[in-house]
Amino acid sequence: RNQTMSFFMDRREFVKDSVVGAAIAAAGLDFSKVETQAKEPANAQGASGEQLRVAVVGVNGRGMSHVGGFAGKNNCVVTTICDCDESVIGNAMKTIEKVQGKAPKFEKDFRKLLDDKSIDVVSIATPNHWHSLMAIWALQAGKDVYVEKPVSHNVSEGRRVVEAARKYNRVCQSGTQSRSNPGMRQSIEYAHSGKIGEIMMTRGLCYKPRGSIGKVAADKPIPSTMDFDLWCGPAPMNPVHRNKIHYDWHWIWDYGNGDLGNQGIHEMDKARWALKAMELPKGVFSMGGRLGYEDDGQTPNTQICSFDYGEKALIFEVRGLPTKDFMGTKVGNIFYGTNGYIVCPSYATGIVFDKDNKEVARFSGGGDNHHFENFCKAVRARKPEMLNGDILEGHLSSALCHLGNISYRLGKEQMLSEKVAGLDEKATEAVGRMAAHLADNKLDASKTKVTIGRKLVMDPKTETFINDAVANLMLTRPYRKGYEVPAKI
C-alpha cells in the first residue's frame, strides 16, 4: 500500500485550489417536533402502451434538458409542465408546442400531478430541497421518476427515496447522465478491467469559476408570478436575501448544497463508481471557505473533501477562483491504479496512461439523450436493474456531497498557514496545493482564515455517524408542515 500511495503522490503536481471562509455550525437543532407523512399511493399507472406521457417539473434551467430529452424523443410526449413561477415557463411551452404540435398543460402546484392518471412519468428538475419529497410523492402515486442530481438535500431523505422506489416497485433514475455516456462507460470498464491494476484512489475535480453573487442591503421582494410557499416547500420559508431568487439558491444552505451538490455531484459520482464503492465511507473530512470576495453566498467556493474507504480513498476538490488545470482537466476525474491511471477531462472522455505516463488508450462519446433513452427503456421493460443511474447510485453519490458539507459546517476557523493536524499524506498534499492556489489569487495564507472541518467516523451500514449526536442531527432537517419528508417509508 505504501508503494501505491507513493505512486499517487509522485504524479504531476496538483493545481492550485482556493479555500473559502464561512462555516456554519449547525449544532443545537431541535428535531423533536418533526412530523412524518406518507401519502396513500394512487392506483399504479405504468407506461400506457408504447408512448410514455411525461410531466416535467421545474423548467427554468436544467428542466429544459428534460424537455429536450422527452419531447418528441424516445416515443414520449410531454403532456404537462409544472413550475411554481409562471414567468419562467414560456421557453418550455413554445419548445414543446413546436416539437409536438400542441402546447402542454401547465400546472403551478406539483401536488395536482399526483392524481392525474394520464401521467406515466414525473421528471424533476427543481431546486435541490424539493428533489426527494417530489420523488417520494410521485413514486407513492404510482409514477416512474427521473430526478435530478443531487437526488436529496440531506443523507436521510435520499435513503427514503430508495426505499420508496423499492416499496412501490417503480423505476427511478437519478440525473447523473455521465453514467450513460459511451466514453465514460468505456473508461470505467477499463478501470475495472485490471489493466492498470487495482483502483486504489480516485479524485474528483470541480475547478469551475464561481464569481460573487453580490450583497443586497435588504430582503428582495417575491415576484408576483411566484407561489413562494410552493417554492420553499419542505425548506424554511425565509426572506430572499440575494439578488437572484433563481439559481443563486445553490449557494444558500436552506436550498442548495454548494458546488459539491451542483457540478461536483457528477464528478463525485464517477469517482465513487470507479472505486466500486457501494456503501458510504468509513470516515470523512472537509475544509475550505468562501474566499476572494464577500457576498450573500453561504457555501464554500473552495473545498477539499477526503473520504476514507479503508484501503482505498476518494478526494474531491472545489475551486471557484481562477485556477489552472490539473493533469489536463478542470472539471473531471483521475482514477489511480497500481499500474497506471486514467484522466477524464470531461463527462464523456477518458485517457489511459501506464505507470510510465505513456498514453495507452482513449475513449470518447457523450450526449444527454443517452440517459433519458436508458430510463425510457427501463420503464417500458419494468426493470429498474436496467438503469445506468438507479436511485441507489444517486443516493450514495449525493450522500457524499452531504457528508463533506456536514464535516465542513461543524468545523472551526484557523489561519491557513497553521498546520492542519492529523491528516494523511493525500489530504496534506491537497492542502499544500490549496495554499499555493490562494497565493496565486493574491490571498496571503498567514492572513486568510479557512474552516477546518470535523473529522467524522461513520457506520456505513446504518448511514449514521459514530458517537457524534450533533453530526447525526445534520443527516436530516426539520420540515415545514404539509411538506414533511417521511422518516420511514
Coordinates of C-alpha atoms in Angstrom, one line a residue:
R1 CA 0.0 0.0 0.0
N2 CA 2.9 2.4 0.8
Q3 CA 4.2 1.9 -2.7
T4 CA 0.8 2.6 -4.1
M5 CA 0.4 5.8 -2.1
S6 CA 3.9 6.9 -3.2
F7 CA 2.8 6.3 -6.8
F8 CA -0.1 8.7 -6.3
M9 CA 1.9 11.4 -4.7
D10 CA 4.7 11.3 -7.3
R11 CA 2.2 12.2 -10.1
R12 CA 2.4 15.6 -11.6
E13 CA 1.8 18.3 -9.1
F14 CA -1.8 19.1 -8.5
V15 CA -3.0 22.6 -9.3
K16 CA -3.9 25.3 -7.0
D17 CA -7.0 25.4 -5.1
S18 CA -8.8 28.1 -3.2
V19 CA -10.3 28.0 0.2
V20 CA -13.4 29.6 1.5
G21 CA -14.3 31.1 4.8
A22 CA -17.7 31.0 6.4
A23 CA -18.5 27.7 8.1
I24 CA -22.0 27.3 9.6
A25 CA -22.1 25.5 12.8
A26 CA -25.3 23.5 12.9
A27 CA -25.4 22.4 16.5
G28 CA -28.5 22.8 18.6
L29 CA -31.1 22.0 16.1
D30 CA -34.4 20.6 17.6
F31 CA -35.8 17.8 15.5
S32 CA -38.2 16.6 18.2
K33 CA -41.2 18.2 16.5
V34 CA -40.6 16.9 13.0
E35 CA -43.7 15.1 11.7
T36 CA -43.7 12.4 9.1
Q37 CA -46.2 11.8 6.4
A38 CA -46.8 9.1 3.9
K39 CA -49.4 9.6 1.2
E40 CA -51.5 6.7 0.1
P41 CA -50.4 5.6 -3.3
A42 CA -52.8 6.1 -6.2
N43 CA -53.5 3.2 -8.5
A44 CA -50.2 2.3 -10.2
Q45 CA -50.2 3.9 -13.6
G46 CA -47.3 2.5 -15.7
A47 CA -46.4 3.1 -19.3
S48 CA -49.6 3.2 -21.3
G49 CA -48.9 1.3 -24.5
E50 CA -45.7 2.3 -26.1
Q51 CA -45.9 6.0 -25.6
L52 CA -44.9 7.5 -22.3
R53 CA -46.7 10.6 -21.1
V54 CA -44.4 12.8 -19.1
A55 CA -44.7 15.7 -16.7
V56 CA -41.6 17.9 -16.4
V57 CA -41.3 19.8 -13.1
G58 CA -39.1 22.9 -12.9
V59 CA -38.3 24.4 -16.4
N60 CA -36.2 27.4 -15.6
G61 CA -32.8 25.8 -16.0
R62 CA -31.9 22.1 -16.1
G63 CA -35.5 21.3 -16.8
M64 CA -35.1 22.4 -20.4
S65 CA -32.8 19.5 -20.9
H66 CA -35.6 17.3 -19.6
V67 CA -37.9 18.8 -22.1
G68 CA -35.4 18.1 -24.8
G69 CA -34.9 14.6 -23.6
F70 CA -38.6 13.6 -23.6
A71 CA -40.5 15.9 -26.1
G72 CA -40.7 14.1 -29.4
K73 CA -38.0 11.6 -28.4
N74 CA -37.9 8.0 -27.2
N75 CA -41.6 7.8 -28.1
C76 CA -42.5 10.2 -25.3
V77 CA -44.9 13.1 -25.2
V78 CA -44.6 15.9 -22.6
T79 CA -48.2 16.4 -21.6
T80 CA -47.7 18.7 -18.7
I81 CA -45.1 21.2 -17.3
C82 CA -45.1 22.3 -13.8
D83 CA -43.4 25.3 -12.2
C84 CA -44.3 27.5 -9.2
D85 CA -43.2 30.6 -11.1
E86 CA -45.3 31.3 -14.1
S87 CA -42.8 33.8 -15.5
V88 CA -40.3 31.1 -16.4
I89 CA -42.4 28.7 -18.4
G90 CA -42.5 30.5 -21.8
N91 CA -39.5 28.8 -23.3
A92 CA -40.7 25.3 -22.3
M93 CA -44.2 25.9 -23.6
K94 CA -43.0 27.2 -27.0
T95 CA -40.4 24.4 -27.4
I96 CA -42.9 21.6 -26.6
E97 CA -45.6 23.1 -28.9
K98 CA -43.0 23.4 -31.8
V99 CA -41.8 19.8 -31.4
Q100 CA -45.1 18.1 -30.6
G101 CA -47.6 20.4 -32.4
K102 CA -49.6 21.1 -29.3
A103 CA -48.8 23.1 -26.2
P104 CA -48.7 21.1 -23.0
K105 CA -50.9 21.6 -20.0
F106 CA -49.5 23.9 -17.3
E107 CA -49.8 23.3 -13.5
K108 CA -48.4 25.5 -10.8
D109 CA -48.9 23.1 -7.9
F110 CA -46.9 19.8 -8.2
R111 CA -49.5 18.1 -6.0
K112 CA -52.1 18.3 -8.8
L113 CA -50.0 15.9 -10.9
L114 CA -50.2 13.1 -8.4
D115 CA -53.8 12.1 -9.0
D116 CA -53.5 12.6 -12.8
K117 CA -53.6 9.1 -14.0
S118 CA -52.8 10.2 -17.6
I119 CA -49.2 10.9 -16.4
D120 CA -46.8 7.9 -16.5
V121 CA -43.5 9.7 -15.7
V122 CA -42.6 12.6 -13.5
S123 CA -39.3 14.3 -14.4
I124 CA -38.0 16.5 -11.6
A125 CA -35.6 19.4 -12.2
T126 CA -36.4 21.8 -9.3
P127 CA -34.0 23.2 -6.7
N128 CA -32.3 20.6 -4.6
H129 CA -34.5 21.0 -1.5
W130 CA -37.5 19.6 -3.4
H131 CA -36.0 16.6 -5.1
S132 CA -36.6 13.9 -2.6
L133 CA -40.1 14.9 -1.5
M134 CA -41.3 15.2 -5.0
A135 CA -39.8 11.9 -6.0
I136 CA -41.3 10.1 -3.0
W137 CA -44.8 11.6 -3.6
A138 CA -44.6 10.7 -7.3
L139 CA -43.5 7.1 -6.5
Q140 CA -46.3 6.7 -4.0
A141 CA -48.7 7.9 -6.7
G142 CA -47.6 5.1 -9.0
K143 CA -45.4 7.2 -11.3
D144 CA -42.0 6.3 -12.6
V145 CA -39.5 9.1 -11.8
Y146 CA -36.4 10.8 -13.3
V147 CA -35.0 13.0 -10.6
E148 CA -32.1 15.5 -11.0
K149 CA -28.9 15.3 -9.0
P150 CA -28.3 15.5 -6.2
V151 CA -31.3 13.3 -5.5
S152 CA -31.6 14.7 -2.0
H153 CA -30.9 17.7 0.1
N154 CA -29.6 15.6 3.0
V155 CA -28.5 12.0 3.6
S156 CA -31.6 10.6 5.3
E157 CA -34.1 11.8 2.7
G158 CA -32.0 10.2 -0.1
R159 CA -32.3 6.8 1.5
R160 CA -36.1 7.4 1.8
V161 CA -36.3 7.8 -2.0
V162 CA -34.5 4.5 -2.5
E163 CA -37.0 2.8 -0.1
A164 CA -40.0 4.3 -1.9
A165 CA -38.8 3.2 -5.3
R166 CA -38.3 -0.4 -4.0
K167 CA -41.6 -0.5 -2.0
Y168 CA -43.8 0.8 -4.8
N169 CA -41.9 -1.2 -7.5
R170 CA -41.2 1.9 -9.6
V171 CA -38.4 2.8 -11.9
C172 CA -36.3 5.8 -10.6
Q173 CA -33.4 7.2 -12.4
S174 CA -31.0 9.9 -11.0
G175 CA -29.8 12.6 -13.2
T176 CA -26.2 11.6 -13.2
Q177 CA -26.1 11.5 -17.0
S178 CA -22.3 10.7 -17.3
R179 CA -23.2 7.1 -16.4
S180 CA -24.9 6.7 -19.8
N181 CA -22.2 8.4 -21.9
P182 CA -20.4 5.8 -24.0
G183 CA -17.0 7.4 -23.5
M184 CA -17.4 7.4 -19.7
R185 CA -18.8 3.9 -19.6
Q186 CA -15.8 2.6 -21.6
S187 CA -13.4 4.5 -19.3
I188 CA -14.9 2.9 -16.2
E189 CA -15.0 -0.5 -17.8
Y190 CA -11.3 -0.1 -18.5
A191 CA -10.7 1.0 -14.9
H192 CA -12.4 -2.1 -13.6
S193 CA -10.7 -4.5 -16.1
G194 CA -7.5 -4.7 -14.0
K195 CA -5.3 -3.5 -17.0
I196 CA -3.9 -0.7 -14.8
G197 CA -4.0 -2.7 -11.7
E198 CA -6.4 -2.1 -8.8
I199 CA -8.0 1.3 -8.5
M200 CA -6.9 2.5 -5.0
M201 CA -7.7 6.2 -5.1
T202 CA -9.9 8.5 -7.2
R203 CA -10.0 12.3 -7.4
G204 CA -12.9 14.4 -8.5
L205 CA -12.3 18.0 -9.6
C206 CA -14.6 20.9 -9.9
Y207 CA -12.4 23.8 -10.9
K208 CA -15.2 25.9 -12.2
P209 CA -15.3 29.8 -11.9
R210 CA -17.9 31.0 -9.5
G211 CA -18.0 34.8 -9.2
S212 CA -19.5 36.8 -6.4
I213 CA -23.3 36.8 -6.2
G214 CA -23.2 40.3 -4.7
K215 CA -24.6 41.7 -1.5
V216 CA -28.0 43.2 -1.0
A217 CA -28.9 45.8 1.6
A218 CA -32.4 44.5 2.2
D219 CA -34.5 41.4 1.5
K220 CA -35.8 41.2 -2.0
P221 CA -39.5 41.2 -3.0
I222 CA -41.1 37.9 -4.1
P223 CA -42.1 38.0 -7.8
S224 CA -45.9 38.3 -8.2
T225 CA -45.7 35.4 -10.7
M226 CA -44.3 33.0 -8.0
D227 CA -46.1 31.0 -5.3
F228 CA -43.3 31.4 -2.7
D229 CA -44.9 28.9 -0.3
L230 CA -44.6 26.2 -3.1
W231 CA -41.1 27.3 -4.0
C232 CA -39.9 26.8 -0.4
G233 CA -41.9 23.6 0.1
P234 CA -40.0 21.5 2.7
A235 CA -37.4 24.2 3.3
P236 CA -37.7 27.1 5.7
M237 CA -39.8 30.0 4.3
N238 CA -37.2 32.7 5.0
P239 CA -37.0 36.0 3.2
V240 CA -34.9 36.1 0.0
H241 CA -31.7 37.9 0.8
R242 CA -29.8 37.6 -2.5
N243 CA -30.0 39.4 -5.9
K244 CA -31.4 36.4 -7.9
I245 CA -34.1 34.3 -6.4
H246 CA -33.4 31.7 -9.1
Y247 CA -30.1 29.8 -9.5
D248 CA -28.2 31.5 -6.6
W249 CA -30.2 29.3 -4.2
H250 CA -27.3 26.9 -4.9
W251 CA -25.1 28.9 -2.5
I252 CA -27.7 29.1 0.3
W253 CA -27.8 26.1 2.7
D254 CA -31.5 26.0 3.1
Y255 CA -32.0 25.1 -0.5
G256 CA -28.7 24.2 -2.1
N257 CA -25.5 22.2 -1.3
G258 CA -22.8 24.4 -2.8
D259 CA -20.7 23.2 -5.7
L260 CA -20.5 19.7 -4.1
G261 CA -24.2 19.3 -4.9
N262 CA -24.1 21.4 -8.2
Q263 CA -21.4 20.4 -10.7
G264 CA -19.5 18.4 -8.1
I265 CA -22.0 15.6 -7.7
H266 CA -21.3 14.5 -11.3
E267 CA -17.6 14.2 -10.6
M268 CA -18.2 12.7 -7.1
D269 CA -20.4 10.0 -8.7
K270 CA -17.8 9.0 -11.2
A271 CA -15.1 8.9 -8.6
R272 CA -17.2 6.5 -6.4
W273 CA -18.2 4.5 -9.5
A274 CA -14.5 3.8 -10.3
L275 CA -13.9 2.7 -6.8
K276 CA -16.8 0.2 -6.9
A277 CA -17.9 1.7 -3.6
M278 CA -21.5 0.6 -2.9
E279 CA -21.8 2.0 0.6
L280 CA -20.9 5.1 2.4
P281 CA -17.3 5.7 3.6
K282 CA -15.9 4.9 7.0
G283 CA -14.9 8.5 7.6
V284 CA -15.0 12.0 6.1
F285 CA -13.0 15.2 6.5
S286 CA -13.6 18.5 4.7
M287 CA -12.1 22.0 4.9
G288 CA -12.5 25.2 2.9
G289 CA -14.1 28.6 2.9
R290 CA -15.7 31.3 0.8
L291 CA -12.7 33.4 -0.2
G292 CA -11.7 36.1 -2.6
Y293 CA -14.9 38.2 -2.2
E294 CA -17.6 38.9 0.3
D295 CA -21.2 38.3 -0.8
D296 CA -24.5 36.8 0.3
G297 CA -23.5 33.3 -0.5
Q298 CA -23.0 30.8 2.4
T299 CA -21.5 27.7 0.8
P300 CA -17.7 27.3 0.1
N301 CA -16.3 28.4 -3.2
T302 CA -13.3 26.3 -2.5
Q303 CA -13.3 23.0 -0.6
I304 CA -11.3 19.8 -0.1
C305 CA -13.1 16.6 1.0
S306 CA -11.4 13.4 1.9
F307 CA -13.4 10.1 2.2
D308 CA -12.0 7.0 3.9
Y309 CA -12.8 3.7 2.3
G310 CA -10.3 1.7 4.3
E311 CA -7.5 0.7 1.9
K312 CA -9.0 3.0 -0.7
A313 CA -9.7 6.7 -0.8
L314 CA -11.7 9.4 -2.6
I315 CA -10.6 13.0 -2.6
F316 CA -12.7 15.8 -4.0
E317 CA -11.7 19.4 -4.7
V318 CA -13.7 22.5 -5.5
R319 CA -12.1 25.7 -6.8
G320 CA -14.3 28.7 -7.7
L321 CA -11.5 31.2 -8.0
P322 CA -9.3 31.3 -11.2
T323 CA -7.0 28.3 -11.4
K324 CA -5.0 26.2 -13.8
D325 CA -6.0 22.7 -14.8
F326 CA -4.6 19.6 -13.1
M327 CA -3.3 16.8 -15.3
G328 CA -5.3 18.2 -18.2
T329 CA -8.6 18.6 -16.5
K330 CA -10.5 21.2 -14.6
V331 CA -13.9 19.5 -14.3
G332 CA -13.4 15.8 -14.3
N333 CA -11.7 12.9 -12.6
I334 CA -8.4 11.0 -12.2
F335 CA -8.6 7.3 -11.3
Y336 CA -5.3 5.9 -9.9
G337 CA -4.5 2.2 -10.3
T338 CA -1.5 0.4 -9.0
N339 CA 0.0 0.2 -12.6
G340 CA -1.4 3.3 -14.3
Y341 CA -4.1 5.9 -14.2
I342 CA -7.0 7.3 -16.2
V343 CA -7.6 11.1 -16.7
C344 CA -11.2 12.0 -17.5
P345 CA -11.1 15.7 -18.6
S346 CA -14.9 15.8 -19.3
Y347 CA -18.1 13.9 -18.7
A348 CA -17.5 11.8 -21.8
T349 CA -13.8 11.3 -22.2
G350 CA -11.2 9.1 -20.7
I351 CA -7.4 8.9 -21.4
V352 CA -5.5 5.9 -20.1
F353 CA -1.8 6.1 -19.1
D354 CA 0.5 3.4 -17.9
K355 CA 2.8 3.8 -14.9
D356 CA 5.4 5.5 -17.2
N357 CA 2.9 8.2 -18.2
K358 CA 2.5 6.8 -21.7
E359 CA -0.9 7.0 -23.2
V360 CA -2.3 3.6 -24.0
A361 CA -6.0 4.1 -24.7
R362 CA -8.6 6.8 -25.2
F363 CA -12.4 6.8 -25.1
S364 CA -15.0 9.4 -26.0
G365 CA -18.6 9.9 -26.7
G366 CA -21.4 11.6 -24.8
G367 CA -24.8 13.4 -25.0
D368 CA -27.6 13.9 -22.6
N369 CA -30.2 11.8 -24.5
H370 CA -28.4 8.5 -23.7
H371 CA -29.6 8.8 -20.1
F372 CA -33.2 9.6 -21.0
E373 CA -33.2 6.8 -23.5
N374 CA -31.9 4.4 -20.9
F375 CA -34.6 5.5 -18.5
C376 CA -37.4 5.0 -21.0
K377 CA -36.2 1.5 -21.9
A378 CA -36.2 0.5 -18.2
V379 CA -39.6 1.9 -17.7
R380 CA -41.1 0.0 -20.7
A381 CA -39.4 -3.2 -19.6
R382 CA -40.4 -2.6 -15.9
K383 CA -36.8 -3.5 -14.9
P384 CA -35.1 -1.0 -12.6
E385 CA -31.9 -3.1 -12.9
M386 CA -31.6 -1.8 -16.5
L387 CA -30.9 1.7 -15.3
N388 CA -27.5 3.2 -15.6
G389 CA -28.2 5.6 -12.8
D390 CA -30.5 3.8 -10.4
I391 CA -31.7 5.8 -7.5
L392 CA -29.4 3.8 -5.1
E393 CA -26.4 5.0 -7.1
G394 CA -27.8 8.5 -7.0
H395 CA -28.3 8.3 -3.2
L396 CA -24.8 7.1 -2.4
S397 CA -23.1 9.8 -4.5
S398 CA -25.4 12.6 -3.3
A399 CA -24.7 11.5 0.3
L400 CA -21.0 12.0 -0.2
C401 CA -21.7 15.7 -1.0
H402 CA -23.8 16.0 2.2
L403 CA -21.2 14.2 4.3
G404 CA -18.5 16.6 3.1
N405 CA -20.6 19.6 3.9
I406 CA -21.5 18.3 7.3
S407 CA -17.8 18.0 8.2
Y408 CA -17.2 21.5 6.9
R409 CA -20.1 23.1 8.7
L410 CA -19.1 21.6 12.0
G411 CA -15.6 23.0 11.6
K412 CA -13.6 25.8 13.2
E413 CA -11.7 28.6 11.6
Q414 CA -8.0 28.9 11.7
M415 CA -5.3 30.6 9.6
L416 CA -4.4 28.6 6.5
S417 CA -0.8 29.0 7.5
E418 CA -1.4 26.9 10.6
K419 CA -0.7 23.2 10.3
V420 CA -3.8 21.0 10.0
A421 CA -3.3 18.2 12.5
G422 CA -3.9 14.6 11.9
L423 CA -4.3 14.5 8.1
D424 CA -2.9 11.6 6.0
E425 CA -0.4 12.3 3.2
K426 CA -3.1 12.6 0.5
A427 CA -5.1 15.3 2.3
T428 CA -1.9 17.1 3.4
E429 CA -0.7 17.3 -0.2
A430 CA -4.0 18.8 -1.3
V431 CA -3.9 21.4 1.5
G432 CA -0.4 22.4 0.4
R433 CA -1.7 23.0 -3.2
M434 CA -4.6 24.9 -1.8
A435 CA -2.2 27.4 -0.1
A436 CA -0.3 27.8 -3.3
H437 CA -3.5 28.4 -5.2
L438 CA -4.5 31.1 -2.7
A439 CA -1.2 32.8 -3.2
D440 CA -1.8 32.8 -7.0
N441 CA -5.0 34.7 -6.2
K442 CA -3.2 37.2 -4.1
L443 CA -4.5 35.8 -0.8
D444 CA -2.0 35.7 2.0
A445 CA -2.1 32.3 3.8
S446 CA -0.9 34.0 7.0
K447 CA -3.9 36.3 6.9
T448 CA -6.5 34.1 5.4
K449 CA -8.9 32.1 7.6
V450 CA -10.3 28.8 6.5
T451 CA -12.7 26.4 8.1
I452 CA -11.1 23.1 9.3
G453 CA -13.9 20.6 9.4
R454 CA -14.7 18.0 12.0
K455 CA -13.3 14.5 11.3
L456 CA -16.3 12.2 11.3
V457 CA -16.4 8.4 11.6
M458 CA -19.3 6.6 10.0
D459 CA -21.1 3.3 10.3
P460 CA -21.7 2.7 6.5
K461 CA -24.4 0.1 7.2
T462 CA -26.7 2.4 9.2
E463 CA -25.5 5.5 7.4
T464 CA -25.0 7.3 10.7
F465 CA -22.0 8.9 12.5
I466 CA -20.5 7.0 15.4
N467 CA -20.6 8.8 18.7
D468 CA -21.5 12.2 17.3
A469 CA -25.0 13.3 18.1
V470 CA -24.7 16.7 16.6
A471 CA -23.4 15.4 13.3
N472 CA -26.2 12.9 13.3
L473 CA -28.8 15.7 13.6
M474 CA -27.5 17.1 10.3
L475 CA -28.3 13.9 8.4
T476 CA -31.8 15.2 8.2
R477 CA -33.6 18.5 8.8
P478 CA -36.9 19.9 10.2
Y479 CA -39.6 20.1 7.6
R480 CA -42.5 22.6 7.3
K481 CA -46.0 21.3 8.0
G482 CA -47.5 19.8 4.9
Y483 CA -44.1 19.2 3.2
E484 CA -42.6 16.6 5.5
V485 CA -40.2 14.0 4.1
P486 CA -41.3 10.8 5.9
A487 CA -38.8 9.4 8.3
K488 CA -39.9 5.9 7.3
I489 CA -41.4 4.6 4.1

